[in-house]
Short mmCIF file of C-alpha atoms and ligand atoms in Angstrom, two decimals:
data_model
loop_
_atom_site.label_atom_id
_atom_site.label_comp_id
_atom_site.label_asym_id
_atom_site.label_seq_id
_atom_site.Cartn_x
_atom_site.Cartn_y
_atom_site.Cartn_z
CA UNK A 19 -0.86 8.54 -25.27
CA UNK A 20 -0.58 12.11 -23.54
CA UNK A 21 -3.07 12.99 -20.92
CA UNK A 22 -4.12 9.30 -20.54
CA UNK A 23 -3.03 6.54 -18.17
CA UNK A 24 -1.55 3.78 -20.05
CA UNK A 25 -3.65 0.66 -20.55
CA UNK A 26 -1.03 -1.47 -18.63
CA UNK A 27 -1.40 0.82 -15.79
CA UNK A 28 -5.08 0.57 -15.73
CA UNK A 29 -4.77 -3.27 -15.99
CA UNK A 30 -2.53 -3.18 -13.03
CA UNK A 31 -4.91 -1.18 -11.03
CA UNK A 32 -7.76 -3.45 -12.06
CA UNK A 33 -9.16 -0.48 -14.00
CA UNK A 34 -9.06 -1.57 -17.43
CA UNK A 35 -12.38 -1.45 -19.08
CA UNK A 36 -13.37 1.30 -17.02
CA UNK A 37 -12.39 3.66 -19.71
CA UNK A 38 -10.57 5.85 -17.25
CA UNK A 39 -8.56 8.96 -18.39
CA UNK A 40 -7.01 11.06 -15.87
CA UNK A 41 -6.36 14.54 -17.05
CA UNK A 42 -2.90 15.96 -16.63
CA UNK A 43 -1.44 12.35 -16.11
CA UNK A 44 1.31 12.42 -18.62
CA UNK A 45 3.21 9.24 -18.80
CA UNK A 46 6.77 9.30 -18.99
CA UNK A 47 6.98 5.56 -19.07
CA UNK A 48 3.95 3.05 -18.54
CA UNK A 49 3.61 0.92 -15.53
CA UNK A 50 6.47 -0.12 -13.46
CA UNK A 51 9.47 0.77 -15.31
CA UNK A 52 12.29 -1.26 -16.68
CA UNK A 53 14.46 1.59 -15.37
CA UNK A 54 17.55 -0.18 -13.60
CA UNK A 55 17.65 0.82 -9.92
CA UNK A 56 21.04 2.07 -9.15
CA UNK A 57 22.42 -0.49 -6.73
CA UNK A 58 23.94 -3.67 -7.64
CA UNK A 59 22.13 -6.97 -7.16
CA UNK A 60 23.58 -9.11 -4.41
CA UNK A 61 24.76 -12.67 -5.43
CA UNK A 62 21.77 -15.03 -5.67
CA UNK A 63 23.01 -16.82 -2.60
CA UNK A 64 23.15 -13.77 -0.62
CA UNK A 65 19.39 -12.70 -1.44
CA UNK A 66 16.64 -13.16 0.91
CA UNK A 67 14.10 -15.59 0.11
CA UNK A 68 10.60 -14.71 -0.24
CA UNK A 69 7.21 -16.88 -0.29
CA UNK A 70 4.47 -15.31 -1.84
CA UNK A 71 1.21 -16.14 -0.42
CA UNK A 72 -1.95 -15.75 -2.79
CA UNK A 73 -1.48 -15.89 -6.63
CA UNK A 74 -3.88 -13.16 -7.42
CA UNK A 75 -3.75 -10.16 -9.51
CA UNK A 76 -1.10 -8.46 -7.31
CA UNK A 77 1.04 -11.38 -6.83
CA UNK A 78 1.18 -12.40 -10.48
CA UNK A 79 1.10 -8.60 -11.97
CA UNK A 80 3.53 -6.80 -9.78
CA UNK A 81 5.13 -8.83 -6.90
CA UNK A 82 6.57 -12.00 -8.77
CA UNK A 83 7.70 -9.71 -11.51
CA UNK A 84 9.31 -7.34 -8.99
CA UNK A 85 11.16 -10.41 -7.32
CA UNK A 86 12.64 -11.18 -10.61
CA UNK A 87 14.68 -7.98 -10.80
CA UNK A 88 15.01 -7.36 -6.99
CA UNK A 89 18.46 -6.70 -5.75
CA UNK A 90 18.28 -8.28 -2.32
CA UNK A 91 15.31 -10.31 -2.54
CA UNK A 92 14.29 -13.52 -4.71
CA UNK A 93 11.30 -15.76 -4.97
CA UNK A 94 11.79 -19.32 -3.19
CA UNK A 95 8.33 -20.38 -2.66
CA UNK A 96 4.70 -19.75 -3.65
CA UNK A 97 1.39 -20.55 -1.53
CA UNK A 98 -1.86 -21.06 -3.20
CA UNK A 99 -5.07 -23.04 -2.92
CA UNK A 100 -4.96 -23.78 -6.74
CA UNK A 101 -2.62 -26.58 -7.45
CA UNK A 102 -2.55 -26.23 -11.18
CA UNK A 103 -1.72 -22.52 -11.06
CA UNK A 104 0.71 -22.93 -8.38
CA UNK A 105 2.38 -25.54 -10.49
CA UNK A 106 2.54 -23.21 -13.58
CA UNK A 107 3.67 -20.33 -11.58
CA UNK A 108 6.53 -22.46 -9.99
CA UNK A 109 7.60 -23.75 -13.29
CA UNK A 110 7.69 -20.46 -14.91
CA UNK A 111 9.98 -19.14 -11.95
CA UNK A 112 12.25 -22.25 -11.79
CA UNK A 113 10.94 -23.25 -8.23
CA UNK A 114 10.92 -26.97 -7.26
CA UNK A 115 7.97 -28.98 -6.45
CA UNK A 116 8.74 -28.98 -2.76
CA UNK A 117 8.60 -25.00 -2.88
CA UNK A 118 4.86 -25.07 -3.58
CA UNK A 119 2.62 -24.67 -0.49
CA UNK A 120 -1.03 -24.63 0.10
CA UNK A 121 -3.00 -23.31 2.71
CA UNK A 122 -3.07 -26.75 4.66
CA UNK A 123 0.52 -27.41 4.59
CA UNK A 124 1.48 -23.67 5.15
CA UNK A 125 3.01 -24.33 8.53
CA UNK A 126 5.61 -26.81 7.00
CA UNK A 127 7.65 -23.52 6.33
CA UNK A 128 8.76 -23.60 9.59
CA UNK A 129 11.22 -26.36 8.39
CA UNK A 130 12.14 -24.66 5.20
CA UNK A 131 15.46 -22.50 5.50
CA UNK A 132 14.92 -21.20 1.89
CA UNK A 133 12.25 -18.92 3.06
CA UNK A 134 12.99 -16.04 5.42
CA UNK A 135 10.28 -13.47 4.36
CA UNK A 136 6.69 -14.62 3.93
CA UNK A 137 4.76 -11.96 1.68
CA UNK A 138 0.89 -12.11 2.54
CA UNK A 139 -1.13 -11.09 -0.68
CA UNK A 140 -4.56 -12.49 0.33
CA UNK A 141 -7.90 -10.75 0.63
CA UNK A 142 -7.75 -8.43 3.71
CA UNK A 143 -9.63 -10.52 6.18
CA UNK A 144 -7.03 -13.33 5.79
CA UNK A 145 -4.03 -11.09 6.39
CA UNK A 146 -4.06 -11.70 10.30
CA UNK A 147 -4.34 -15.50 10.30
CA UNK A 148 -1.64 -16.18 7.64
CA UNK A 149 0.75 -13.38 9.07
CA UNK A 150 0.37 -14.94 12.51
CA UNK A 151 0.98 -18.59 11.34
CA UNK A 152 4.02 -17.44 9.24
CA UNK A 153 5.48 -15.57 12.35
CA UNK A 154 4.84 -18.58 14.46
CA UNK A 155 6.78 -20.65 11.92
CA UNK A 156 9.67 -18.29 12.48
CA UNK A 157 9.35 -16.21 9.40
CA UNK A 158 9.42 -12.58 8.82
CA UNK A 159 6.21 -10.93 7.30
CA UNK A 160 5.63 -8.33 4.73
CA UNK A 161 1.72 -7.93 4.64
CA UNK A 162 -0.38 -6.09 2.21
CA UNK A 163 -2.30 -2.98 2.99
CA UNK A 164 -4.68 -2.72 4.67
CA UNK A 165 -2.94 -4.48 7.41
CA UNK A 166 -6.09 -6.07 8.82
CA UNK A 167 -9.99 -5.69 8.83
CA UNK A 168 -10.03 -4.87 12.68
CA UNK A 169 -7.95 -3.34 15.25
CA UNK A 170 -8.08 -6.62 17.47
CA UNK A 171 -6.52 -8.35 14.31
CA UNK A 172 -3.89 -5.79 13.76
CA UNK A 173 -2.96 -5.94 17.40
CA UNK A 174 -2.69 -9.60 17.41
CA UNK A 175 -0.40 -9.29 14.39
CA UNK A 176 1.86 -7.04 16.23
CA UNK A 177 1.80 -9.09 19.18
CA UNK A 178 2.66 -12.13 17.18
CA UNK A 179 5.77 -10.50 15.74
CA UNK A 180 6.90 -9.41 19.13
CA UNK A 181 6.50 -12.79 20.58
CA UNK A 182 8.24 -14.53 17.54
CA UNK A 183 11.19 -11.68 17.60
CA UNK A 184 10.58 -11.50 13.86
CA UNK A 185 9.89 -8.45 11.50
CA UNK A 186 6.54 -7.36 10.48
CA UNK A 187 6.37 -4.79 7.64
CA UNK A 188 3.28 -3.47 5.97
CA UNK A 189 3.60 -3.00 2.30
CA UNK A 190 3.04 0.78 1.95
CA UNK A 191 4.83 1.07 -1.56
CA UNK A 192 4.41 4.95 -1.44
CA UNK A 193 6.74 5.27 1.44
CA UNK A 194 9.69 4.06 -0.63
CA UNK A 195 8.36 5.57 -4.09
CA UNK A 196 10.48 8.69 -5.36
CA UNK A 197 7.65 10.98 -6.21
CA UNK A 198 6.22 10.59 -2.65
CA UNK A 199 9.37 10.94 -1.06
CA UNK A 200 10.26 14.04 -2.84
CA UNK A 201 6.86 15.32 -1.91
CA UNK A 202 7.60 14.70 1.69
CA UNK A 203 10.97 16.32 1.36
CA UNK A 204 9.63 19.50 -0.20
CA UNK A 205 7.15 19.82 2.56
CA UNK A 206 9.67 19.18 5.31
CA UNK A 207 11.95 21.90 3.80
CA UNK A 208 9.43 24.62 4.48
CA UNK A 209 9.96 26.17 0.92
CA UNK A 210 6.13 26.11 0.32
CA UNK A 211 5.49 27.32 3.82
CA UNK A 212 3.33 25.51 6.56
CA UNK A 213 0.75 23.17 5.37
CA UNK A 214 -2.78 24.38 5.91
CA UNK A 215 -4.96 21.96 4.11
CA UNK A 216 -4.50 18.37 2.42
CA UNK A 217 -7.11 16.82 0.12
CA UNK A 218 -6.80 13.30 -0.81
CA UNK A 219 -9.10 11.63 -3.48
CA UNK A 220 -8.72 7.86 -4.14
CA UNK A 221 -11.33 6.04 -6.07
CA UNK A 222 -12.17 3.66 -8.99
CA UNK A 223 -14.90 1.87 -10.43
CA UNK A 224 -15.63 -1.56 -9.00
CA UNK A 225 -17.08 -4.61 -10.68
CA UNK A 226 -19.11 -7.54 -8.88
CA UNK A 227 -18.28 -9.83 -11.68
CA UNK A 228 -14.53 -9.70 -10.98
CA UNK A 229 -13.55 -12.10 -8.33
CA UNK A 230 -10.77 -9.66 -7.28
CA UNK A 231 -13.42 -7.17 -6.62
CA UNK A 232 -16.28 -9.30 -5.37
CA UNK A 233 -14.40 -9.72 -2.03
CA UNK A 234 -13.52 -5.87 -2.06
CA UNK A 235 -17.22 -5.54 -2.09
CA UNK A 236 -17.89 -7.78 0.93
CA UNK A 237 -17.67 -5.93 4.19
CA UNK A 238 -16.39 -8.99 6.24
CA UNK A 239 -13.57 -9.91 3.71
CA UNK A 240 -12.41 -6.20 3.00
CA UNK A 241 -13.13 -4.47 6.15
CA UNK A 242 -14.64 -1.46 4.28
CA UNK A 243 -15.07 -1.43 0.49
CA UNK A 244 -13.41 1.65 -1.21
CA UNK A 245 -12.21 3.04 2.11
CA UNK A 246 -10.19 -0.11 2.92
CA UNK A 247 -8.94 -0.56 -0.69
CA UNK A 248 -8.32 2.91 -2.06
CA UNK A 249 -9.29 5.29 0.81
CA UNK A 250 -6.41 3.77 2.81
CA UNK A 251 -3.86 5.51 0.64
CA UNK A 252 -5.21 8.91 1.39
CA UNK A 253 -5.47 8.37 4.98
CA UNK A 254 -1.84 7.06 4.91
CA UNK A 255 -0.76 9.86 2.57
CA UNK A 256 -2.21 12.63 4.71
CA UNK A 257 -0.17 11.50 7.72
CA UNK A 258 3.02 10.95 5.80
CA UNK A 259 2.69 14.17 3.89
CA UNK A 260 2.32 16.13 7.33
CA UNK A 261 4.34 13.61 9.58
CA UNK A 262 1.89 14.10 12.18
CA UNK A 263 -1.11 12.22 13.32
CA UNK A 264 -4.91 13.23 13.42
CA UNK A 265 -6.60 13.99 16.72
CA UNK A 266 -10.15 14.26 15.42
CA UNK A 267 -12.02 12.45 12.73
CA UNK A 268 -15.47 13.22 11.08
CA UNK A 269 -16.94 11.40 8.34
CA UNK A 270 -19.98 11.08 6.07
CA UNK A 271 -20.82 8.34 3.48
CA UNK A 272 -23.22 8.39 0.45
CA UNK A 273 -24.30 4.81 -0.65
CA UNK A 274 -26.81 3.65 -3.09
CA UNK A 275 -28.09 0.55 -1.62
CA UNK A 276 -30.02 -0.50 -4.56
CA UNK A 277 -26.73 -0.93 -6.27
CA UNK A 278 -25.81 -4.53 -5.92
CA UNK A 279 -22.16 -3.64 -5.42
CA UNK A 280 -22.92 -1.78 -2.24
CA UNK A 281 -25.05 -4.17 -0.13
CA UNK A 282 -22.57 -4.48 2.74
CA UNK A 283 -20.12 -1.66 2.07
CA UNK A 284 -20.16 1.99 1.73
CA UNK A 285 -19.51 3.63 -1.55
CA UNK A 286 -18.68 7.33 -1.40
CA UNK A 287 -16.98 8.11 1.86
CA UNK A 288 -15.69 11.50 2.80
CA UNK A 289 -13.75 12.39 5.89
CA UNK A 290 -12.00 15.25 7.82
CA UNK A 291 -8.90 14.77 9.83
CA UNK A 292 -7.70 17.60 12.25
CA UNK A 293 -4.29 17.52 13.12
CA UNK A 294 -2.34 18.88 16.08
CA UNK A 295 -0.73 21.81 14.03
CA UNK A 296 -4.15 23.02 12.97
CA UNK A 297 -3.92 21.49 9.60
CA UNK A 298 -7.19 20.05 8.20
CA UNK A 299 -7.13 17.02 5.96
CA UNK A 300 -10.22 16.30 3.66
CA UNK A 301 -10.25 12.66 2.22
CA UNK A 302 -12.66 11.08 -0.20
CA UNK A 303 -12.95 7.72 -1.80
CA UNK A 304 -15.60 6.04 -3.91
CA UNK A 305 -16.04 2.56 -5.78
CA UNK A 306 -18.36 4.14 -8.39
CA UNK A 307 -16.11 6.83 -9.85
CA UNK A 308 -13.31 6.90 -12.61
CA UNK A 309 -9.94 6.00 -11.29
CA UNK A 310 -8.14 8.51 -9.43
CA UNK A 311 -5.29 8.52 -6.80
CA UNK A 312 -4.41 12.21 -6.29
CA UNK A 313 -3.64 14.53 -3.40
CA UNK A 314 -2.89 18.14 -2.95
CA UNK A 315 -1.30 20.02 -0.09
CA UNK A 316 -2.20 23.73 0.23
CA UNK A 317 0.54 25.57 2.13
CA UNK A 318 1.12 29.22 3.26
CA UNK A 319 3.15 30.20 0.05
CA UNK A 320 2.34 27.55 -2.45
CA UNK A 321 0.67 24.37 -3.29
CA UNK A 322 1.97 20.84 -4.13
CA UNK A 323 -0.12 18.69 -6.54
CA UNK A 324 0.28 15.00 -7.04
CA UNK A 325 -2.06 13.75 -9.65
CA UNK A 326 -1.84 10.91 -9.91
CA UNK A 327 0.35 10.55 -6.77
CA UNK A 328 -0.04 6.82 -5.91
CA UNK A 329 -0.48 4.76 -9.22
CA UNK A 330 1.91 2.01 -10.00
CA UNK A 331 3.54 4.23 -12.66
CA UNK A 332 2.90 7.47 -14.40
CA UNK A 333 2.57 9.78 -11.27
CA UNK A 334 3.19 13.45 -11.61
CA UNK A 335 4.20 16.16 -8.98
CA UNK A 336 3.86 19.82 -9.43
CA UNK A 337 4.74 22.77 -7.24
CA UNK A 338 2.59 25.73 -7.80
CA UNK A 339 2.74 29.26 -6.65
CA UNK A 340 6.19 29.73 -5.19
CA UNK A 341 8.53 30.95 -8.06
CA UNK A 342 11.79 29.46 -6.42
CA UNK A 343 10.10 26.00 -5.81
CA UNK A 344 7.78 26.10 -8.89
CA UNK A 345 7.68 23.61 -11.58
CA UNK A 346 7.57 19.75 -11.83
CA UNK A 347 10.61 18.10 -10.08
CA UNK A 348 12.26 15.45 -12.26
CA UNK A 349 11.38 12.21 -11.01
CA UNK A 350 12.64 8.88 -12.39
CA UNK A 351 10.14 6.07 -12.24
CA UNK A 352 11.08 2.72 -10.45
CA UNK A 353 9.29 -0.42 -9.96
CA UNK A 354 7.80 0.17 -6.67
CA UNK A 355 7.07 -3.33 -5.75
CA UNK A 356 10.76 -4.25 -6.38
CA UNK A 357 12.08 -1.32 -4.17
CA UNK A 358 9.61 -2.35 -1.43
CA UNK A 359 10.60 -5.91 -1.39
CA UNK A 360 14.44 -4.91 -1.38
CA UNK A 361 13.77 -2.56 1.50
CA UNK A 362 12.10 -5.63 3.40
CA UNK A 363 15.22 -7.77 2.47
CA UNK A 364 17.49 -5.16 3.75
CA UNK A 365 15.54 -4.79 6.93
CA UNK A 366 16.04 -8.37 7.59
CA UNK A 367 19.64 -8.18 6.65
CA UNK A 368 19.72 -5.23 9.20
CA UNK A 369 20.88 -2.69 6.82
CA UNK A 370 17.96 -0.16 6.94
CA UNK A 371 15.24 0.72 9.51
CA UNK A 372 11.71 -0.83 9.56
CA UNK A 373 9.80 2.46 8.07
CA UNK A 374 6.43 0.81 7.78
CA UNK A 375 5.99 -1.63 10.76
CA UNK A 376 2.83 -3.27 11.92
CA UNK A 377 2.10 -0.09 14.09
CA UNK A 378 1.90 2.09 11.02
CA UNK A 379 -0.63 -0.34 9.60
CA UNK A 380 -2.55 -0.44 12.83
CA UNK A 381 -2.82 3.45 12.78
CA UNK A 382 -4.68 3.25 9.52
CA UNK A 383 -6.90 0.56 10.47
CA UNK A 384 -7.67 2.55 13.70
CA UNK A 385 -8.48 5.56 11.52
CA UNK A 386 -10.71 3.68 9.06
CA UNK A 387 -12.49 2.19 12.39
CA UNK A 388 -12.94 5.87 13.38
CA UNK A 389 -14.15 7.09 10.07
CA UNK A 390 -16.77 4.16 10.02
CA UNK A 391 -17.88 5.10 13.47
CA UNK A 392 -18.20 8.80 12.65
CA UNK A 393 -20.21 7.72 9.46
CA UNK A 394 -22.60 5.68 11.65
CA UNK A 395 -22.87 8.54 14.17
CA UNK A 396 -23.98 10.79 11.48
CA UNK A 397 -20.78 12.72 11.14
CA UNK A 398 -19.98 13.08 14.69
CA UNK A 399 -16.65 13.92 15.80
CA UNK A 400 -14.53 10.84 17.05
CA UNK A 401 -11.15 11.76 19.04
CA UNK A 402 -8.31 9.65 18.54
CA UNK A 403 -7.69 8.80 22.24
CA UNK A 404 -4.76 6.42 21.31
CA UNK A 405 -1.17 7.42 21.20
CA UNK A 406 0.77 6.73 17.93
CA UNK A 407 3.79 8.30 16.69
CA UNK A 408 5.92 7.12 13.62
CA UNK A 409 9.01 5.50 14.37
CA UNK A 410 10.85 6.92 11.30
CA UNK A 411 10.04 9.85 9.06
CA UNK A 412 10.37 8.32 5.52
CA UNK A 413 11.39 11.58 4.26
CA UNK A 414 14.46 11.47 6.63
CA UNK A 415 15.59 7.78 6.31
CA UNK A 416 14.53 6.43 3.04
CA UNK A 417 16.98 7.36 0.13
CA UNK A 418 16.00 8.47 -3.29
CA UNK A 419 17.06 5.62 -5.66
CA UNK A 420 17.83 8.43 -8.18
CA UNK A 421 18.64 12.02 -7.66
CA UNK A 422 15.53 14.12 -7.80
P1 NAD V 22 -7.10 -10.88 -5.99
O1 NAD V 22 -8.41 -11.21 -5.52
O2 NAD V 22 -6.59 -10.82 -7.23
O3 NAD V 22 -5.95 -11.99 -5.17
C1 NAD V 22 -6.30 -12.70 -3.99
C2 NAD V 22 -5.75 -14.14 -4.01
O4 NAD V 22 -6.26 -14.75 -2.92
C3 NAD V 22 -6.32 -15.08 -5.05
O5 NAD V 22 -5.33 -15.64 -5.73
C4 NAD V 22 -7.43 -15.93 -4.61
O6 NAD V 22 -7.46 -17.07 -5.25
C5 NAD V 22 -6.76 -16.00 -3.06
N1 NAD V 22 -7.68 -16.38 -2.12
C6 NAD V 22 -7.51 -17.34 -1.14
N2 NAD V 22 -8.51 -17.57 -0.41
C7 NAD V 22 -9.44 -16.81 -0.75
C8 NAD V 22 -10.81 -16.47 -0.41
N3 NAD V 22 -11.46 -16.95 0.60
N4 NAD V 22 -11.57 -15.53 -1.02
C9 NAD V 22 -10.90 -14.93 -2.13
N5 NAD V 22 -9.66 -15.09 -2.55
C10 NAD V 22 -8.99 -16.07 -1.81
O7 NAD V 22 -6.65 -9.55 -5.08
P2 NAD V 22 -5.34 -8.64 -5.12
O8 NAD V 22 -5.80 -7.53 -5.98
O9 NAD V 22 -4.14 -9.41 -5.55
O10 NAD V 22 -5.10 -8.19 -3.65
C11 NAD V 22 -4.52 -8.94 -2.66
C12 NAD V 22 -4.11 -8.02 -1.50
O11 NAD V 22 -2.95 -7.20 -2.03
C13 NAD V 22 -5.07 -7.17 -0.91
O12 NAD V 22 -4.92 -6.92 0.49
C14 NAD V 22 -4.95 -5.76 -1.54
O13 NAD V 22 -5.48 -4.68 -0.68
C15 NAD V 22 -3.55 -5.75 -1.76
N6 NAD V 22 -3.24 -4.93 -2.89
C16 NAD V 22 -2.35 -3.88 -2.75
C17 NAD V 22 -1.86 -3.10 -3.78
C18 NAD V 22 -0.83 -2.33 -3.71
O14 NAD V 22 -0.40 -1.44 -4.59
N7 NAD V 22 -0.03 -2.34 -2.70
C19 NAD V 22 -2.44 -3.32 -4.99
C20 NAD V 22 -3.45 -4.15 -5.21
C21 NAD V 22 -3.93 -5.11 -4.13
#
């Protein structure tokens, strides 16, 4: 199905039924591919045990399947408030009855040596509580994006990881994904010249009748509607593409308050970041547009286009305007979730650096907060007075699973 995102990819993005076609998004292979990732799997006993918390769309559609093929990680427990579903998923994955947890007996994990990593896949407002409880139980935590719904919660999560001397990684799959790594590397190489402008556009249609969207359309549970769900990819991408941090933020929103979806959250949000180098990033997000996860980097000598750039599969990278660099780099698709969980497992095993720590998640929460502050002030400039510098440039430390 040329020029159309596969149905499976749409289902995975919660976009099925939204009749989304993204021009130019040629699909080499639908969704997370079955392409074997090059490294051999560890023997089962040496794999790091993961407990998955929250058995919703992402956990069932991507994370548990990703753990089945992971090389360093394996599923050892599930946490759910729905005992029937938990029993079914445990049975499907060969887990014993005592590997099923609920939100009340969660802290029993402290005595469960099978679990080394707890993967938080809950609505955003629940990330802080369940991350902190897992850390207090002595477990490492992989937490979904956005890390938290407030700066205070993000700071508390980081403090809890420090106090427990455990790892806290935020599940930014694009930091470990080949297309995004190739984009970062091409930009760092200088072959396109200096970046001048970045645009990021991340949005989709939302549906109140879908429970998975209902909480996303609730400000308290999501921390910001489309901005927290989709916009965060653009905020994060501008930062990892440029490998620098914004010094100023300005933003505007356009929301139809008569639309029942947007009673508490903004719909269209548009922002501008100014970076120390002088580069400007323009970002947009919306929960009332056809699905898109695209970015472009306009450089002195050429342009890098990723459209789509952050889907689970079917992403496409083009380099335009520089004869030597022109064309579409060959990128082999991988299962992004498998790779990200293997990375976390290897962090725990001391084999690789923690590239997306809590501090990386907190930076996006701070920037989302600054965006909403600027919106509330009619587009006033908000200065980023806090200091943040990423510990590791993914382009330098994350390997490509296949040669580009
Ligand atoms: P979902 O609504 O499908 O799943 C959430 C799960 O939490 C459900 O099983 C639900 O029953 C459970 N839950 C427990 N308490 C709840 C409560 N009080 N209200 C609502 N649900 C409750 O959501 P999802 O799409 O799986 O997203 C979960 C997390 O994963 C979110 O933080 C989201 O941002 C993130 N996510 C990340 C990606 C990615 O590509 N990295 C993709 C999708 C979702």
